[in-house]
Short mmCIF file of C-alpha atoms and ligand atoms in Angstrom, two decimals:
data_model
loop_
_atom_site.label_atom_id
_atom_site.label_comp_id
_atom_site.label_asym_id
_atom_site.label_seq_id
_atom_site.Cartn_x
_atom_site.Cartn_y
_atom_site.Cartn_z
CA MET A 1 -8.15 20.65 -214.02
CA ALA A 2 -6.72 18.29 -211.46
CA ASN A 3 -7.43 14.61 -212.04
CA SER A 4 -10.41 13.31 -210.08
CA THR A 5 -8.60 10.07 -209.26
CA ILE A 6 -5.16 9.13 -207.95
CA ARG A 7 -3.14 5.94 -207.98
CA ALA A 8 -2.56 4.24 -204.65
CA VAL A 9 -1.24 0.98 -203.24
CA GLU A 10 -3.98 -0.93 -201.44
CA ILE A 11 -3.70 -3.98 -199.19
CA ASP A 12 -6.91 -5.95 -198.64
CA ALA A 13 -7.90 -8.00 -195.60
CA HIS A 14 -6.23 -11.10 -197.11
CA GLY A 15 -2.94 -9.23 -197.49
CA THR A 16 -3.19 -8.92 -201.28
CA VAL A 17 -1.34 -5.86 -202.56
CA SER A 18 -2.61 -4.04 -205.65
CA VAL A 19 -2.30 -0.65 -207.32
CA VAL A 20 -5.74 0.93 -207.58
CA GLU A 21 -7.41 4.14 -208.66
CA ARG A 22 -8.98 6.02 -205.76
CA ALA A 23 -10.86 9.26 -205.49
CA ARG A 24 -8.55 12.26 -205.21
CA PRO A 25 -8.33 13.08 -201.47
CA ALA A 26 -10.45 16.07 -200.49
CA PRO A 27 -8.72 17.72 -197.52
CA ALA A 28 -10.94 18.65 -194.58
CA ALA A 29 -10.76 22.18 -193.14
CA ASP A 30 -8.00 21.16 -190.71
CA GLU A 31 -5.98 19.28 -193.34
CA ILE A 32 -3.39 20.01 -196.02
CA LEU A 33 -2.79 18.07 -199.24
CA ILE A 34 0.69 16.70 -199.89
CA ALA A 35 2.41 14.61 -202.54
CA PRO A 36 4.42 11.91 -200.70
CA ALA A 37 8.14 12.26 -201.47
CA ALA A 38 9.75 9.41 -199.49
CA CYS A 39 8.39 6.78 -197.14
CA GLY A 40 10.08 4.12 -195.04
CA VAL A 41 8.66 0.62 -194.75
CA CYS A 42 8.94 -1.32 -191.51
CA GLY A 43 7.72 -4.38 -189.64
CA THR A 44 4.30 -2.80 -189.24
CA ASP A 45 3.81 -2.94 -193.03
CA LEU A 46 4.85 -6.59 -193.05
CA HIS A 47 2.28 -7.38 -190.33
CA ILE A 48 -0.40 -5.51 -192.32
CA MET A 49 0.51 -7.54 -195.43
CA LYS A 50 0.28 -10.77 -193.47
CA ALA A 51 -3.19 -9.64 -192.36
CA GLU A 52 -2.03 -10.10 -188.76
CA PHE A 53 -2.22 -6.50 -187.54
CA PRO A 54 -5.50 -6.24 -185.62
CA GLN A 55 -5.43 -2.42 -185.49
CA ALA A 56 -5.41 -2.10 -189.30
CA VAL A 57 -8.58 -0.99 -191.08
CA TYR A 58 -8.70 -2.80 -194.44
CA PRO A 59 -8.33 -2.00 -197.25
CA VAL A 60 -5.19 -0.16 -196.09
CA VAL A 61 -3.18 2.32 -198.13
CA PRO A 62 0.10 1.74 -196.22
CA GLY A 63 2.96 4.13 -195.49
CA HIS A 64 3.44 5.87 -192.13
CA GLU A 65 7.13 7.00 -192.14
CA LEU A 66 6.69 9.75 -194.65
CA SER A 67 7.78 13.06 -196.01
CA GLY A 68 5.99 14.99 -198.71
CA ILE A 69 5.74 18.17 -200.72
CA VAL A 70 2.91 20.58 -199.97
CA VAL A 71 0.48 20.67 -202.91
CA SER A 72 -2.48 22.50 -201.43
CA PRO A 73 -2.27 24.02 -197.94
CA GLY A 74 -5.89 25.18 -197.70
CA ARG A 75 -6.10 27.81 -194.99
CA PHE A 76 -2.59 27.02 -193.73
CA ALA A 77 -0.71 28.73 -196.58
CA ALA A 78 1.30 30.86 -194.16
CA GLU A 79 2.76 27.87 -192.31
CA PHE A 80 2.92 25.51 -195.31
CA PRO A 81 3.97 27.28 -198.52
CA ILE A 82 3.25 25.27 -201.69
CA GLY A 83 6.33 23.22 -202.59
CA SER A 84 7.75 23.06 -199.08
CA LEU A 85 9.08 19.79 -197.66
CA VAL A 86 7.18 18.39 -194.68
CA ALA A 87 7.60 15.42 -192.38
CA VAL A 88 4.37 13.93 -191.04
CA ASP A 89 3.61 12.54 -187.58
CA PRO A 90 1.43 9.53 -188.45
CA ASN A 91 -0.46 9.47 -185.15
CA VAL A 92 -3.70 11.43 -185.43
CA VAL A 93 -5.00 11.91 -181.90
CA CYS A 94 -7.94 13.50 -180.08
CA GLY A 95 -5.85 15.76 -177.83
CA GLU A 96 -8.47 15.49 -175.09
CA CYS A 97 -8.35 12.05 -173.48
CA ARG A 98 -6.33 11.46 -170.33
CA PHE A 99 -3.45 9.84 -172.24
CA CYS A 100 -3.22 12.77 -174.67
CA LEU A 101 -3.30 15.20 -171.76
CA ALA A 102 -0.56 13.20 -170.02
CA GLY A 103 1.79 13.53 -173.02
CA ARG A 104 1.19 9.94 -174.16
CA PRO A 105 -0.78 10.52 -177.39
CA ASN A 106 0.48 7.13 -178.64
CA LEU A 107 -1.99 5.65 -176.14
CA CYS A 108 -4.89 7.94 -177.20
CA VAL A 109 -8.26 6.20 -176.87
CA LYS A 110 -9.26 7.54 -180.32
CA LEU A 111 -5.87 6.95 -181.98
CA GLN A 112 -5.90 6.96 -185.79
CA VAL A 113 -2.68 6.10 -187.60
CA ILE A 114 -1.80 7.24 -191.12
CA GLY A 115 -1.02 4.11 -193.13
CA VAL A 116 -2.77 1.81 -190.64
CA THR A 117 -6.30 3.05 -189.88
CA ARG A 118 -6.43 5.91 -192.41
CA GLN A 119 -4.88 6.50 -195.83
CA GLY A 120 -1.09 6.25 -195.88
CA ALA A 121 1.68 7.57 -198.08
CA ALA A 122 1.75 4.84 -200.74
CA SER A 123 -0.25 7.02 -203.11
CA GLU A 124 0.09 10.04 -205.37
CA LEU A 125 -1.63 12.44 -202.98
CA LEU A 126 -2.46 12.38 -199.29
CA ALA A 127 -4.49 14.63 -196.98
CA VAL A 128 -3.01 15.00 -193.48
CA PRO A 129 -4.05 17.14 -190.51
CA ALA A 130 -2.04 20.37 -190.57
CA ARG A 131 -1.08 19.84 -186.93
CA ASN A 132 0.60 16.55 -187.92
CA ALA A 133 2.82 18.19 -190.56
CA PHE A 134 6.19 19.81 -189.81
CA VAL A 135 8.14 21.90 -192.30
CA VAL A 136 11.67 20.56 -192.72
CA PRO A 137 14.53 22.54 -194.32
CA ASP A 138 14.87 21.60 -198.01
CA GLU A 139 18.53 20.67 -197.54
CA ALA A 140 17.49 17.74 -195.30
CA GLY A 141 15.98 16.10 -198.39
CA PRO A 142 12.94 13.80 -198.54
CA GLU A 143 14.79 10.65 -197.41
CA VAL A 144 16.14 12.14 -194.19
CA ALA A 145 12.77 13.85 -193.56
CA ALA A 146 11.11 10.43 -193.79
CA MET A 147 13.51 9.18 -191.08
CA ILE A 148 12.09 11.65 -188.54
CA GLU A 149 9.29 9.24 -187.58
CA PRO A 150 11.65 6.41 -186.57
CA LEU A 151 13.97 8.97 -184.94
CA ALA A 152 11.02 10.17 -182.84
CA CYS A 153 10.46 6.57 -181.69
CA ALA A 154 14.15 6.45 -180.70
CA VAL A 155 13.76 9.74 -178.80
CA ASN A 156 10.79 8.28 -176.93
CA ALA A 157 12.78 5.18 -175.99
CA THR A 158 15.84 7.09 -174.76
CA GLU A 159 13.71 9.55 -172.77
CA ARG A 160 11.87 6.71 -171.08
CA ALA A 161 15.23 5.22 -170.10
CA GLY A 162 16.14 8.43 -168.20
CA ASP A 163 19.50 10.17 -168.04
CA LEU A 164 21.94 8.31 -170.29
CA ARG A 165 25.03 10.35 -169.41
CA GLY A 166 27.91 8.10 -168.45
CA ARG A 167 25.77 4.96 -168.55
CA ARG A 168 26.99 1.72 -170.08
CA ILE A 169 24.50 0.88 -172.79
CA LEU A 170 23.70 -2.13 -174.96
CA VAL A 171 21.37 -1.95 -177.94
CA MET A 172 20.23 -5.36 -179.16
CA GLY A 173 19.37 -5.35 -182.85
CA ALA A 174 21.19 -3.36 -185.55
CA GLY A 175 18.07 -2.44 -187.49
CA THR A 176 16.88 1.11 -188.04
CA MET A 177 15.48 1.50 -184.54
CA GLY A 178 18.46 -0.05 -182.77
CA LEU A 179 21.01 2.00 -184.67
CA LEU A 180 19.09 5.26 -184.26
CA ILE A 181 18.90 4.60 -180.51
CA ALA A 182 22.62 3.81 -180.38
CA VAL A 183 23.59 6.97 -182.28
CA LEU A 184 21.22 9.04 -180.15
CA ALA A 185 22.62 7.53 -176.94
CA ARG A 186 26.11 8.63 -177.95
CA HIS A 187 24.76 12.09 -178.78
CA LEU A 188 23.14 12.23 -175.32
CA GLY A 189 26.44 11.55 -173.58
CA ALA A 190 26.18 7.83 -172.83
CA GLY A 191 29.41 6.29 -171.54
CA GLU A 192 29.98 3.16 -173.58
CA VAL A 193 27.54 2.09 -176.29
CA TRP A 194 27.51 -1.47 -177.59
CA VAL A 195 25.36 -2.88 -180.37
CA SER A 196 24.69 -6.60 -180.79
CA ASP A 197 23.20 -8.37 -183.79
CA PRO A 198 23.44 -11.95 -185.05
CA ALA A 199 23.64 -10.69 -188.67
CA GLU A 200 27.27 -9.84 -189.30
CA ALA A 201 26.32 -8.06 -192.53
CA LYS A 202 24.81 -5.32 -190.35
CA HIS A 203 27.92 -4.80 -188.23
CA ALA A 204 29.66 -2.71 -190.89
CA ILE A 205 26.70 -0.31 -191.01
CA ALA A 206 26.78 0.03 -187.22
CA TYR A 207 30.48 0.88 -187.34
CA ALA A 208 29.84 3.29 -190.21
CA VAL A 209 27.44 5.34 -188.07
CA GLY A 210 30.04 5.60 -185.32
CA ILE A 211 29.26 2.77 -182.92
CA GLY A 212 32.50 1.67 -181.25
CA THR A 213 31.64 -1.88 -180.20
CA VAL A 214 29.51 -4.13 -182.39
CA VAL A 215 29.30 -7.80 -181.44
CA LEU A 216 27.48 -11.06 -182.00
CA PRO A 217 25.02 -11.89 -179.20
CA SER A 218 27.29 -14.79 -178.15
CA ALA A 219 30.01 -12.26 -177.25
CA LEU A 220 27.79 -10.69 -174.56
CA ALA A 221 28.21 -13.52 -172.04
CA GLY A 222 29.61 -12.08 -168.80
CA GLU A 223 29.04 -8.44 -169.81
CA HIS A 224 26.80 -6.13 -167.79
CA PHE A 225 25.10 -2.86 -168.72
CA ASP A 226 23.13 -0.09 -167.01
CA ILE A 227 20.52 -0.01 -169.77
CA VAL A 228 19.68 -2.66 -172.35
CA PHE A 229 17.50 -1.55 -175.25
CA GLU A 230 15.88 -4.68 -176.67
CA ALA A 231 15.30 -3.38 -180.20
CA ALA A 232 15.60 -6.76 -181.92
CA GLY A 233 12.10 -7.99 -181.16
CA ALA A 234 13.58 -11.48 -181.23
CA LEU A 235 13.09 -14.20 -178.64
CA PRO A 236 16.80 -15.02 -178.15
CA ALA A 237 17.49 -11.33 -177.45
CA ALA A 238 14.63 -10.94 -174.97
CA ARG A 239 15.74 -14.11 -173.16
CA GLN A 240 19.23 -12.69 -172.73
CA VAL A 241 18.37 -9.28 -171.23
CA MET A 242 18.00 -10.13 -167.53
CA ASP A 243 21.47 -11.65 -167.31
CA LEU A 244 23.04 -8.56 -168.91
CA LEU A 245 21.81 -5.99 -166.39
CA HIS A 246 23.85 -4.38 -163.62
CA PRO A 247 22.07 -3.75 -160.30
CA MET A 248 19.61 -0.87 -160.87
CA GLY A 249 19.63 -1.83 -164.55
CA ILE A 250 16.87 -0.96 -166.99
CA TRP A 251 15.38 -3.31 -169.58
CA MET A 252 13.91 -1.02 -172.23
CA GLN A 253 11.60 -2.98 -174.52
CA ILE A 254 11.15 -1.36 -177.93
CA GLY A 255 11.31 -4.35 -180.30
CA VAL A 256 7.90 -5.72 -181.23
CA HIS A 257 7.19 -9.35 -180.36
CA ALA A 258 4.20 -11.51 -181.21
CA PRO A 259 1.53 -10.77 -178.57
CA GLU A 260 1.65 -14.37 -177.30
CA THR A 261 5.44 -14.48 -176.75
CA ILE A 262 6.45 -15.21 -173.16
CA VAL A 263 9.92 -14.90 -171.61
CA GLY A 264 10.73 -15.96 -168.07
CA VAL A 265 11.59 -13.27 -165.52
CA LYS A 266 12.64 -14.17 -161.97
CA PRO A 267 10.90 -11.82 -159.52
CA PHE A 268 13.82 -12.38 -157.14
CA ASP A 269 16.24 -10.85 -159.67
CA VAL A 270 14.02 -7.80 -160.16
CA PHE A 271 13.81 -7.39 -156.37
CA GLU A 272 17.40 -8.13 -155.48
CA ARG A 273 19.05 -6.02 -158.15
CA GLU A 274 16.31 -3.34 -158.17
CA LEU A 275 15.76 -3.75 -161.90
CA SER A 276 13.24 -1.87 -164.06
CA ILE A 277 11.38 -3.21 -167.08
CA ILE A 278 9.99 -0.39 -169.21
CA GLY A 279 8.24 -0.37 -172.57
CA SER A 280 8.44 2.25 -175.30
CA ASN A 281 5.66 2.17 -177.88
CA SER A 282 5.81 4.39 -180.95
CA LEU A 283 6.81 8.03 -180.72
CA ALA A 284 4.42 9.56 -178.16
CA ASP A 285 4.74 13.36 -178.37
CA LYS A 286 8.37 13.35 -179.56
CA PHE A 287 7.88 14.23 -183.25
CA SER A 288 8.79 17.90 -182.91
CA ALA A 289 11.78 16.97 -180.73
CA ALA A 290 12.95 14.67 -183.53
CA VAL A 291 12.50 17.44 -186.13
CA ALA A 292 14.74 19.67 -184.00
CA LEU A 293 17.30 16.91 -183.51
CA MET A 294 17.54 15.84 -187.15
CA PRO A 295 20.27 18.30 -188.22
CA GLN A 296 22.64 16.55 -185.77
CA MET A 297 21.47 13.07 -186.74
CA ARG A 298 21.24 13.68 -190.47
CA GLU A 299 24.40 11.89 -191.54
CA ALA A 300 23.55 8.74 -189.59
CA ALA A 301 19.92 8.83 -190.73
CA GLN A 302 21.01 9.08 -194.36
CA ALA A 303 23.51 6.23 -193.95
CA LEU A 304 20.75 3.95 -192.66
CA VAL A 305 18.70 4.28 -195.85
CA THR A 306 20.15 1.28 -197.66
CA SER A 307 17.41 0.21 -200.11
CA ARG A 308 15.02 2.09 -202.37
CA PHE A 309 12.01 0.83 -204.33
CA SER A 310 9.36 2.56 -206.38
CA VAL A 311 6.16 2.92 -204.37
CA TRP A 312 4.45 0.83 -207.10
CA ASP A 313 6.74 -2.09 -206.14
CA PHE A 314 5.48 -2.02 -202.57
CA ASP A 315 5.46 -5.80 -202.25
CA ALA A 316 9.12 -6.06 -203.28
CA ALA A 317 10.05 -3.20 -200.93
CA VAL A 318 8.56 -5.00 -197.94
CA GLN A 319 10.17 -8.33 -198.93
CA SER A 320 13.58 -6.58 -199.13
CA MET A 321 13.54 -5.90 -195.40
CA GLY A 322 14.76 -9.42 -194.66
CA GLU A 323 17.89 -9.08 -196.79
CA ALA A 324 21.30 -9.25 -195.15
CA GLY A 325 22.90 -5.85 -194.79
CA SER A 326 19.65 -4.01 -195.46
CA VAL A 327 18.64 -1.54 -192.76
CA LYS A 328 15.98 0.96 -193.89
CA THR A 329 14.07 0.44 -197.11
CA GLN A 330 12.30 3.50 -198.46
CA LEU A 331 9.72 4.01 -201.18
CA THR A 332 10.50 6.50 -203.90
CA PHE A 333 7.94 8.66 -205.71
CA SER A 334 9.27 9.52 -209.14
CA THR A 335 6.65 12.22 -209.72
CA ASN A 336 8.33 14.40 -207.08
CA SER A 337 12.00 13.74 -207.62
ZN1 LIG M 1 7.28 2.10 -188.95
ZN1 LIG M 2 -6.57 11.21 -177.04
#
């Protein structure tokens, strides 16, 4: 008999993290049951732990960048054989509102997010809608499969920036998102790709994934780019963008700032140089595109996984994100390895 309870990490409304016993998830008719196998942590988890993420529904079982092993596929046995590796799109959407119909499910009016508003991966078992699960070849491995979610966010950002071929590109911020965007931009035929980051410990990782020019932000003075991806989510970076754009340049905002942050923009500059300011929020409908792309991005994705913690040390995993030279921290699930 299967146990009637599972262990899970829970964060309460005060940000307190504890390991609790919860009822074993009972998958609905449209869901499959998986055992999480790897899960990235990111800034969203930190905001949830600081109890400063208004979308979160407490108590939260966190974990939204996940891969898992199929335990019980219900009526989806043909698509999801028991034991197969899946990556999971964390955005559970209605499929019917005008944003869903326009290919912007990230803006769905009924958006539910695994690990934010419904149970996440930091647990022994998890029920997910079958339509959110994607079988990934075993040879990818759980860690790379768990990088598909951030890769999908990078795909969304590059698509929103338009045709990158031959363009001179700067990515600000050598974190997971910035480096995935930079590697993807090269793959998409960008001309020159620069990465900037004030943390020199991250420069070596950027070079290791094939970026040719990695600089401190101070070295950008006088340089100009066709597209600047602001993936740092840091005020000094956002303040620098306007001065770095060529005429017809694009400011692509993907880094997450505090909602109250303000940076000055001169309307005259936007007018005179015909600049565009575009946002990219989450992964929209790009998850399957990222699954298809992963074989080409696999080496870089693997190289970006720099820290691993047991899921039961969730607190320590999230704290590790601030460490110099750390890019992606993932949770490990010993029961599946
Ligand atoms: Zn994330
Ligand atoms: Zn919708």
